[in-house]
């Protein structure tokens, strides 16, 4: 088998370990006195971690001139969606037990829940259009659409900031990671513009 | 031909049958010990109930409630006590550093008998009683805890508050070397809370020194903490070193930290939502489905009259 296939199998298995651990911990009653709260918190943290890892792929590819990060990006993105779904399901099912009225009230009244829901909703079209066929079908709009992930990253971190009672350490850590990752992309865009301008300047100069 | 066999196992080396039968248990335990650090579970932090001194007390039946007690392990490992860290497991893991002996409490402000008293002096005259109370955290979870303590009112009377003593302010110990959470300025240390004097004198309000019939574990506010069962948990000051009687309403630590979210009264009230948590329902620790939150945490009959005529939306 080709190297990249092995890598993909390995990464796939690695991405499943948080799920396996959380399921095991839940069954073993190892999540403390309030397992539902703990499960909600941890699935949320894993969502953010996967989102950050996914956003790392492009910078890693550019910096190390490797192609594997881009080949893993879709899988990582889909795992982000997977853990986000798990997080939402924990809230809707285990925490609220489908009390739709209360859930709706939560969305309207609690900004952190509104922002979290919005981030999840924006993830849905990205997950749906992640396959080759949709990529081809959407053409140049695909990239535009998938740039939504930057907004989702911001909303995800904001969701974390607003839900914390007082200790902002962890949300700040995620914010810094996000700033670095998005900053890298801004530098890329800025460089491209610069080199484009230089080229056009060369063309315009009389021979 | 004689085949010589040698019995080379001494009787003393043969594993005792009872031990042999426990081999699976042994393996389970050792596997657990090996895994525990990997899973981030400290081995020594969750001290057993037997480590704490038994207390002499009577059972109080006047305020008894007929609800299932929250297991000791949950009461002592799921705590909000930011002095030891902000996660729920931090207090039970970090509070062993706290030295609760010697301990003194300073009584200040509008009283006839101010001064610094040793813990023994504070506790000596008060017979202990068990009070089984609901405990409701502002975060939307609750417990039922068998506290051991005595009415705060009895303590307050001893110091003879003056007519200007309209509020009572409680201060928690500040000792960052032992309370490692205080090394970070998450809150403005020391932790300060307060009650109106009639709330403090109310027969439901107790000073607790134990739970489940034994001395308080450090993570639950040893050696002495407040329990005001109709208010959210954060009003229940822990590890108290100062009680001050004042004329003006004190500013509590949480009021200072986030004034829009935490008010002075902080009575359990399903009608008044916290910006972060709807207070209409709560998860009783150990239960799956949430239950409805009761007005004043189910103590309306006893305390509602304290607030008659007050707009509880304004005085949240």
Coordinates of C-alpha atoms in Angstrom, one line a residue:
Chain A
X1 CA 0.0 0.0 0.0
X2 CA 1.1 3.5 -0.6
X3 CA 2.6 5.5 2.3
X4 CA -0.2 8.0 2.3
X5 CA -2.8 5.3 2.7
X6 CA -1.0 4.0 5.8
X7 CA -0.8 7.5 7.1
X8 CA -4.5 8.1 6.6
X9 CA -5.3 4.8 8.4
X10 CA -3.1 5.8 11.3
X11 CA -4.5 9.3 11.6
X12 CA -8.1 8.0 11.4
X13 CA -7.4 5.6 14.3
X14 CA -5.8 8.4 16.2
X15 CA -8.7 10.7 15.7
X16 CA -11.0 8.0 17.2
X17 CA -9.1 7.7 20.4
X18 CA -10.8 10.6 22.2
X19 CA -14.2 9.0 21.4
X20 CA -13.1 5.6 22.6
X21 CA -11.6 7.1 25.8
X22 CA -14.7 9.2 26.5
X23 CA -17.0 6.2 25.9
X24 CA -14.8 4.0 28.2
X25 CA -14.7 6.7 30.9
X26 CA -18.5 7.1 30.7
X27 CA -19.1 3.4 31.1
X28 CA -16.5 3.1 33.9
X29 CA -18.1 6.1 35.7
X30 CA -14.7 7.8 35.5
X31 CA -16.0 11.2 34.5
X32 CA -16.6 12.4 38.1
X33 CA -19.8 13.4 39.9
X34 CA -21.3 15.2 37.0
X35 CA -20.5 13.0 33.9
X36 CA -22.9 14.8 31.6
X37 CA -21.3 18.2 32.2
X38 CA -17.8 16.6 31.9
X39 CA -18.8 14.9 28.6
X40 CA -20.1 18.2 27.3
X41 CA -17.0 20.1 28.2
X42 CA -14.6 17.5 26.9
X43 CA -16.4 16.9 23.5
X44 CA -16.4 20.7 23.1
X45 CA -12.6 20.9 23.8
X46 CA -12.0 18.1 21.3
X47 CA -14.0 20.0 18.7
X48 CA -11.8 23.0 19.2
X49 CA -8.6 21.0 19.2
X50 CA -9.6 19.3 15.9
X51 CA -10.5 22.6 14.4
X52 CA -7.1 24.0 15.3
X53 CA -5.3 20.9 14.0
X54 CA -7.2 21.2 10.7
X55 CA -6.3 24.8 10.4
X56 CA -2.6 23.8 10.9
X57 CA -2.5 21.7 7.8
X58 CA -2.1 24.5 5.2
X59 CA 0.7 26.3 7.1
X60 CA 2.5 23.0 7.7
X61 CA 2.2 22.3 4.0
X62 CA 3.6 25.7 3.0
X63 CA 6.4 25.8 5.5
X64 CA 7.7 22.2 5.0
X65 CA 6.8 21.9 1.3
X66 CA 5.0 18.6 2.0
X67 CA 1.8 17.4 0.4
X68 CA 0.6 15.0 3.1
X69 CA -1.0 17.8 5.3
X70 CA -3.4 18.7 2.5
X71 CA -4.3 15.0 1.9
X72 CA -5.2 14.7 5.6
X73 CA -7.1 18.0 5.8
X74 CA -10.5 16.7 4.8
X75 CA -10.4 13.9 7.2
X76 CA -9.4 16.2 10.1
X77 CA -12.1 18.7 9.1
X78 CA -14.7 15.9 9.1
X79 CA -13.5 14.8 12.5
X80 CA -14.0 18.4 13.7
X81 CA -17.6 18.1 12.5
X82 CA -17.9 14.7 14.1
X83 CA -16.9 15.9 17.6
X84 CA -19.0 19.1 17.1
X85 CA -22.0 16.8 16.5
X86 CA -21.1 14.8 19.5
X87 CA -20.9 18.0 21.6
X88 CA -24.3 19.2 20.3
X89 CA -25.8 15.8 20.8
X90 CA -24.6 15.7 24.4
X91 CA -26.2 19.0 25.1
X92 CA -29.5 18.3 23.3
X93 CA -29.9 14.7 24.5
X94 CA -28.1 14.1 27.7
X95 CA -28.1 17.6 29.2
X96 CA -31.4 19.0 28.1
X97 CA -33.1 15.6 27.2
X98 CA -34.8 17.1 24.1
X99 CA -36.6 19.9 26.1
X100 CA -36.9 21.9 22.9
X101 CA -38.6 24.9 24.6
X102 CA -35.7 25.2 27.0
X103 CA -33.1 24.7 24.2
X104 CA -34.8 27.5 22.2
X105 CA -34.8 29.8 25.2
X106 CA -31.1 29.0 25.8
X107 CA -30.3 29.9 22.2
X108 CA -32.1 33.2 22.4
X109 CA -31.0 34.2 25.9
X110 CA -27.5 32.8 26.2
X111 CA -25.1 34.4 23.8
X112 CA -22.5 31.6 24.2
X113 CA -25.1 29.0 23.1
X114 CA -26.2 31.1 20.2
X115 CA -22.7 31.5 19.0
X116 CA -22.0 27.8 19.4
X117 CA -25.1 26.9 17.5
X118 CA -24.1 29.3 14.7
X119 CA -20.7 27.7 14.5
X120 CA -22.2 24.3 14.2
X121 CA -24.7 25.4 11.5
X122 CA -21.8 26.8 9.5
X123 CA -19.9 23.6 9.8
X124 CA -22.8 21.6 8.1
X125 CA -22.4 22.9 4.6
X126 CA -18.6 22.4 4.8
X127 CA -19.1 18.8 5.8
X128 CA -21.6 18.3 3.0
X129 CA -19.4 19.8 0.3
X130 CA -16.2 18.1 1.5
X131 CA -16.2 15.3 -1.1
X132 CA -14.5 15.4 -4.6
X133 CA -17.7 15.6 -6.5
X134 CA -18.9 18.7 -4.7
X135 CA -15.4 20.2 -5.0
X136 CA -15.6 19.8 -8.7
X137 CA -19.2 21.0 -9.0
X138 CA -18.6 24.1 -7.0
X139 CA -15.3 25.0 -8.7
X140 CA -13.9 28.3 -7.6
X141 CA -16.8 28.8 -5.2
X142 CA -15.7 25.8 -3.2
X143 CA -12.7 27.6 -1.8
X144 CA -14.8 30.7 -1.0
X145 CA -17.3 28.5 0.9
X146 CA -14.7 26.7 2.8
X147 CA -13.1 30.0 3.9
X148 CA -16.0 30.0 6.3
X149 CA -13.9 27.9 8.6
X150 CA -12.0 31.0 9.7
X151 CA -15.3 32.5 10.9
X152 CA -16.2 29.2 12.5
X153 CA -12.9 29.2 14.3
X154 CA -13.6 32.7 15.7
X155 CA -17.1 31.7 16.8
X156 CA -15.8 28.5 18.4
X157 CA -13.3 30.5 20.5
X158 CA -15.9 33.1 21.3
X159 CA -18.3 30.4 22.5
X160 CA -15.5 29.2 24.9
X161 CA -14.8 32.7 26.1
X162 CA -18.5 33.4 26.9
X163 CA -19.2 30.2 28.7
X164 CA -16.4 30.4 31.1
X165 CA -17.3 31.8 34.5
X166 CA -14.1 33.5 35.3
X167 CA -10.9 31.6 34.4
X168 CA -10.1 32.8 30.9
X169 CA -6.8 30.9 30.6
X170 CA -7.9 28.1 28.2
X171 CA -10.0 30.3 25.9
X172 CA -7.0 32.7 25.7
X173 CA -4.7 29.8 24.7
X174 CA -7.1 28.8 21.8
X175 CA -7.5 32.5 20.8
X176 CA -3.7 32.8 20.5
X177 CA -3.4 29.6 18.4
X178 CA -6.2 30.9 16.2
X179 CA -4.5 34.3 15.8
X180 CA -1.2 32.6 14.8
X181 CA -2.9 30.3 12.3
X182 CA -5.0 33.1 10.7
X183 CA -2.1 35.5 10.9
X184 CA 0.0 33.1 8.8
X185 CA -2.7 33.1 6.1
X186 CA -2.8 36.9 6.1
X187 CA 1.0 37.1 5.6
X188 CA 0.6 34.7 2.7
X189 CA -2.1 36.9 1.1
X190 CA 0.0 40.0 1.7
X191 CA 3.1 38.4 0.2
X192 CA 1.1 37.3 -2.9
X193 CA -0.2 40.8 -3.4
X194 CA 3.2 42.2 -3.0
X195 CA 4.8 39.9 -5.6
X196 CA 1.9 40.4 -8.0
X197 CA 2.4 44.2 -7.8
X198 CA 6.1 43.7 -8.4
X199 CA 5.5 41.6 -11.4
X200 CA 3.0 44.0 -12.9
X201 CA 5.5 46.8 -12.2
X202 CA 8.1 44.9 -14.3
X203 CA 5.6 44.4 -17.1
X204 CA 4.7 48.1 -17.2
X205 CA 8.3 49.3 -17.3
X206 CA 9.3 50.2 -20.9
X207 CA 11.7 47.7 -22.5
Chain B
X1 CA 14.7 -48.0 38.0
X2 CA 13.8 -45.6 40.6
X3 CA 12.7 -42.2 39.4
X4 CA 13.7 -39.8 42.1
X5 CA 11.4 -36.8 42.5
X6 CA 12.2 -34.0 44.7
X7 CA 9.6 -31.9 46.4
X8 CA 11.2 -28.6 46.0
X9 CA 8.4 -26.3 47.0
X10 CA 8.4 -25.5 50.6
X11 CA 5.0 -25.4 52.4
X12 CA 5.6 -21.7 53.2
X13 CA 5.9 -20.8 49.6
X14 CA 2.6 -22.2 48.6
X15 CA 0.2 -19.4 48.0
X16 CA -2.6 -19.3 50.5
X17 CA -5.8 -20.2 49.0
X18 CA -7.6 -17.1 50.0
X19 CA -4.9 -15.0 48.4
X20 CA -4.9 -17.2 45.4
X21 CA -8.6 -16.6 45.0
X22 CA -8.1 -12.9 45.1
X23 CA -5.6 -12.9 42.3
X24 CA -8.1 -11.3 39.9
X25 CA -8.8 -8.5 42.3
X26 CA -5.1 -8.0 42.8
X27 CA -4.6 -7.7 39.0
X28 CA -7.5 -5.3 38.7
X29 CA -6.1 -3.1 41.5
X30 CA -2.6 -3.1 40.2
X31 CA -3.8 -2.4 36.6
X32 CA -5.8 0.5 38.1
X33 CA -2.7 1.8 39.9
X34 CA -0.7 1.5 36.8
X35 CA -3.3 3.3 34.7
X36 CA -4.3 6.0 37.2
X37 CA -1.4 8.4 36.5
X38 CA -2.0 8.0 32.8
X39 CA -5.6 9.0 33.2
X40 CA -4.7 11.9 35.3
X41 CA -6.2 10.4 38.4
X42 CA -4.2 11.1 41.5
X43 CA -3.9 8.1 43.8
X44 CA -3.9 9.7 47.2
X45 CA -6.2 12.7 46.8
X46 CA -9.5 11.0 47.3
X47 CA -9.1 10.4 51.0
X48 CA -11.5 8.0 52.5
X49 CA -14.2 9.1 54.9
X50 CA -12.4 7.2 57.7
X51 CA -9.6 9.7 57.6
X52 CA -11.8 12.3 59.2
X53 CA -12.6 12.5 62.9
X54 CA -16.0 11.4 64.0
X55 CA -18.1 14.2 65.6
X56 CA -20.6 14.0 68.4
X57 CA -23.9 15.5 67.3
X58 CA -27.7 15.2 67.5
X59 CA -30.0 14.8 64.6
X60 CA -32.1 17.8 63.8
X61 CA -35.5 16.8 62.5
X62 CA -37.1 20.2 62.2
X63 CA -35.7 21.0 58.9
X64 CA -35.2 17.4 57.7
X65 CA -35.9 16.6 54.1
X66 CA -36.8 13.2 52.7
X67 CA -34.4 13.1 49.7
X68 CA -31.6 10.8 48.8
X69 CA -28.2 11.9 50.1
X70 CA -25.6 12.7 47.5
X71 CA -22.8 10.1 48.0
X72 CA -19.8 11.1 50.1
X73 CA -17.4 10.7 47.3
X74 CA -19.3 13.2 45.1
X75 CA -19.7 15.7 47.9
X76 CA -16.0 15.6 48.5
X77 CA -14.6 15.4 45.0
X78 CA -16.9 17.7 43.0
X79 CA -16.3 21.2 44.4
X80 CA -16.0 24.8 43.5
X81 CA -13.3 26.2 45.7
X82 CA -11.3 28.5 43.5
X83 CA -8.7 29.0 46.2
X84 CA -7.4 25.6 45.1
X85 CA -8.1 25.9 41.3
X86 CA -11.0 26.5 39.0
X87 CA -11.8 22.9 38.0
X88 CA -14.1 20.8 40.0
X89 CA -11.5 18.2 40.8
X90 CA -8.8 20.7 41.9
X91 CA -10.0 21.2 45.5
X92 CA -9.9 17.5 46.4
X93 CA -6.5 17.2 44.7
X94 CA -4.8 20.3 46.0
X95 CA -6.4 21.1 49.4
X96 CA -4.2 18.7 51.4
X97 CA -1.7 21.5 51.7
X98 CA -4.0 23.6 53.8
X99 CA -3.2 23.6 57.5
X100 CA -6.3 24.1 59.6
X101 CA -4.6 23.9 62.9
X102 CA -3.9 26.3 64.6
X103 CA -6.9 28.4 63.4
X104 CA -8.3 31.6 64.7
X105 CA -11.2 33.8 63.7
X106 CA -11.2 37.5 64.1
X107 CA -14.5 39.1 65.1
X108 CA -14.7 42.8 64.0
X109 CA -16.9 45.8 63.6
X110 CA -20.1 46.6 65.2
X111 CA -20.0 44.2 68.2
X112 CA -19.5 44.6 71.9
X113 CA -17.0 41.7 72.1
X114 CA -14.6 42.0 69.2
X115 CA -11.3 40.1 69.1
X116 CA -9.4 37.2 67.8
X117 CA -10.7 33.9 69.0
X118 CA -9.2 30.5 68.6
X119 CA -11.3 27.9 66.8
X120 CA -11.7 26.0 70.0
X121 CA -13.1 29.2 71.7
X122 CA -15.5 29.7 68.8
X123 CA -16.8 26.2 68.8
X124 CA -16.8 25.2 72.5
X125 CA -20.2 26.3 73.7
X126 CA -22.1 25.0 70.7
X127 CA -23.6 21.5 70.6
X128 CA -23.4 20.1 67.1
X129 CA -26.4 18.9 65.2
X130 CA -26.9 17.3 61.8
X131 CA -28.8 19.2 59.2
X132 CA -29.6 17.5 55.9
X133 CA -30.0 20.3 53.4
X134 CA -30.3 20.8 49.7
X135 CA -27.3 22.5 48.1
X136 CA -27.8 24.3 44.9
X137 CA -24.9 25.7 42.8
X138 CA -25.5 28.7 40.5
X139 CA -24.2 26.5 37.7
X140 CA -27.3 24.4 37.7
X141 CA -26.4 21.4 39.7
X142 CA -27.4 20.3 43.2
X143 CA -26.7 17.9 46.0
X144 CA -28.3 16.8 49.3
X145 CA -25.7 17.0 52.0
X146 CA -25.8 16.0 55.7
X147 CA -23.9 18.8 57.3
X148 CA -22.9 18.9 61.0
X149 CA -22.8 22.3 62.5
X150 CA -24.7 24.8 64.7
X151 CA -26.9 27.8 64.1
X152 CA -24.9 30.8 63.2
X153 CA -27.3 33.0 65.2
X154 CA -26.1 31.3 68.4
X155 CA -22.5 32.3 67.6
X156 CA -23.4 35.8 66.6
X157 CA -25.3 36.4 69.9
X158 CA -22.2 35.7 71.9
X159 CA -20.4 38.7 70.4
X160 CA -23.3 41.0 71.0
X161 CA -23.8 43.0 67.8
X162 CA -24.7 46.6 68.2
X163 CA -27.8 48.2 66.6
X164 CA -25.6 49.4 63.7
X165 CA -24.8 45.8 62.8
X166 CA -27.1 45.4 59.8
X167 CA -24.9 43.1 57.7
X168 CA -22.3 40.4 58.4
X169 CA -19.3 39.9 56.2
X170 CA -17.3 36.7 56.0
X171 CA -13.8 36.4 54.8
X172 CA -12.0 33.3 53.7
X173 CA -8.4 32.5 54.5
X174 CA -5.8 34.0 52.1
X175 CA -2.6 31.9 52.2
X176 CA -1.3 31.3 48.6
X177 CA 1.4 28.9 49.7
X178 CA -1.3 26.5 50.9
X179 CA -4.1 27.6 48.7
X180 CA -2.4 27.4 45.4
X181 CA -5.3 28.7 43.3
X182 CA -4.6 32.1 45.0
X183 CA -1.4 32.4 43.1
X184 CA -3.5 33.4 40.1
X185 CA -5.7 36.5 40.3
X186 CA -8.8 34.7 39.0
X187 CA -10.7 36.5 41.8
X188 CA -9.8 39.3 44.1
X189 CA -8.5 37.4 47.1
X190 CA -9.4 37.0 49.9
X191 CA -12.9 35.7 49.1
X192 CA -15.5 37.8 50.7
X193 CA -19.2 37.1 51.1
X194 CA -22.0 38.6 53.2
X195 CA -25.5 38.3 54.6
X196 CA -28.1 40.7 56.0
X197 CA -28.1 40.3 59.7
X198 CA -31.6 38.7 59.7
X199 CA -30.5 36.2 57.1
X200 CA -27.4 35.4 59.3
X201 CA -29.6 35.0 62.4
X202 CA -32.2 32.8 60.6
X203 CA -32.4 29.3 62.2
X204 CA -31.7 27.7 58.9
X205 CA -28.3 29.4 58.6
X206 CA -25.6 27.3 60.1
X207 CA -21.9 27.3 60.7
X208 CA -20.8 23.8 59.6
X209 CA -17.7 21.9 60.8
X210 CA -18.5 18.5 59.4
X211 CA -20.4 16.4 56.9
X212 CA -21.5 12.8 56.9
X213 CA -20.9 12.8 60.7
X214 CA -17.2 13.6 60.4
X215 CA -14.9 16.6 60.3
X216 CA -15.0 18.7 57.1
X217 CA -12.5 17.8 54.5
X218 CA -10.4 20.8 53.5
X219 CA -11.9 20.9 50.0
X220 CA -15.3 21.4 51.6
X221 CA -14.2 24.5 53.6
X222 CA -12.5 23.2 56.7
X223 CA -12.3 23.9 59.5
X224 CA -15.5 26.0 59.5
X225 CA -17.9 27.1 56.8
X226 CA -21.2 28.8 56.3
X227 CA -24.3 27.0 55.0
X228 CA -27.2 29.0 53.8
X229 CA -29.4 26.5 52.1
X230 CA -31.8 28.8 50.2
X231 CA -28.9 30.7 48.5
X232 CA -26.6 29.6 45.7
X233 CA -23.5 27.7 46.8
X234 CA -21.1 30.6 46.4
X235 CA -22.7 32.5 49.3
X236 CA -21.6 29.7 51.6
X237 CA -18.1 31.0 52.6
X238 CA -15.5 28.4 53.4
X239 CA -12.5 28.3 55.7
X240 CA -13.6 31.4 57.5
X241 CA -11.1 33.6 59.3
X242 CA -12.9 36.8 59.8
X243 CA -16.5 37.8 60.6
X244 CA -17.2 41.5 60.5
X245 CA -20.4 43.3 61.5
X246 CA -21.1 46.3 59.4
X247 CA -23.7 49.0 58.7
X248 CA -23.5 49.1 54.9
X249 CA -24.1 46.2 52.5
X250 CA -20.7 44.6 51.8
X251 CA -19.5 44.0 48.2
X252 CA -18.9 40.3 47.7
X253 CA -16.1 38.9 45.7
X254 CA -18.4 37.7 42.9
X255 CA -20.3 41.0 42.8
X256 CA -17.0 42.8 42.4
X257 CA -15.8 40.3 39.7
X258 CA -19.0 40.3 37.5
X259 CA -21.5 42.8 38.8
X260 CA -24.0 42.1 36.1
X261 CA -24.2 38.4 36.9
X262 CA -23.9 38.1 40.7
X263 CA -26.0 40.1 43.1
X264 CA -25.8 40.4 46.9
X265 CA -28.8 38.3 47.7
X266 CA -28.3 35.4 45.3
X267 CA -31.3 33.5 46.5
X268 CA -32.1 30.4 44.6
X269 CA -34.9 31.6 42.3
X270 CA -36.1 29.7 39.2
X271 CA -37.7 32.9 37.9
X272 CA -34.6 35.0 37.7
X273 CA -32.1 33.6 35.1
X274 CA -28.4 34.0 35.3
X275 CA -27.0 35.3 32.0
X276 CA -25.2 32.0 31.6
X277 CA -27.6 29.5 33.1
X278 CA -31.3 29.3 33.1
X279 CA -32.2 28.7 36.7
X280 CA -35.5 26.9 36.1
X281 CA -34.0 23.4 36.3
X282 CA -31.1 21.7 37.9
X283 CA -29.2 18.4 37.7
X284 CA -29.2 16.6 41.0
X285 CA -25.8 15.0 41.1
X286 CA -26.3 11.3 40.4
X287 CA -29.5 11.8 38.5
X288 CA -29.9 11.7 34.7
X289 CA -32.9 14.0 34.1
X290 CA -33.0 17.5 35.4
X291 CA -35.5 18.4 38.1
X292 CA -37.3 21.7 38.5
X293 CA -35.6 24.2 40.7
X294 CA -37.7 25.2 43.7
X295 CA -38.1 28.8 44.9
X296 CA -35.6 29.5 47.7
X297 CA -34.3 26.0 47.0
X298 CA -37.5 24.6 48.6
X299 CA -37.2 26.7 51.8
X300 CA -39.9 29.2 50.9
X301 CA -42.0 28.4 54.0
X302 CA -39.1 29.3 56.2
X303 CA -37.5 32.3 54.5
X304 CA -39.9 33.9 52.0
X305 CA -41.0 36.4 54.7
X306 CA -37.4 37.8 54.8
X307 CA -38.0 39.3 51.4
X308 CA -41.6 40.3 51.5
X309 CA -42.2 43.5 49.4
X310 CA -38.8 43.2 47.7
X311 CA -38.5 43.0 43.9
X312 CA -36.3 39.9 43.6
X313 CA -35.5 40.6 40.0
X314 CA -33.8 43.8 41.1
X315 CA -32.3 42.3 44.3
X316 CA -31.0 39.2 42.6

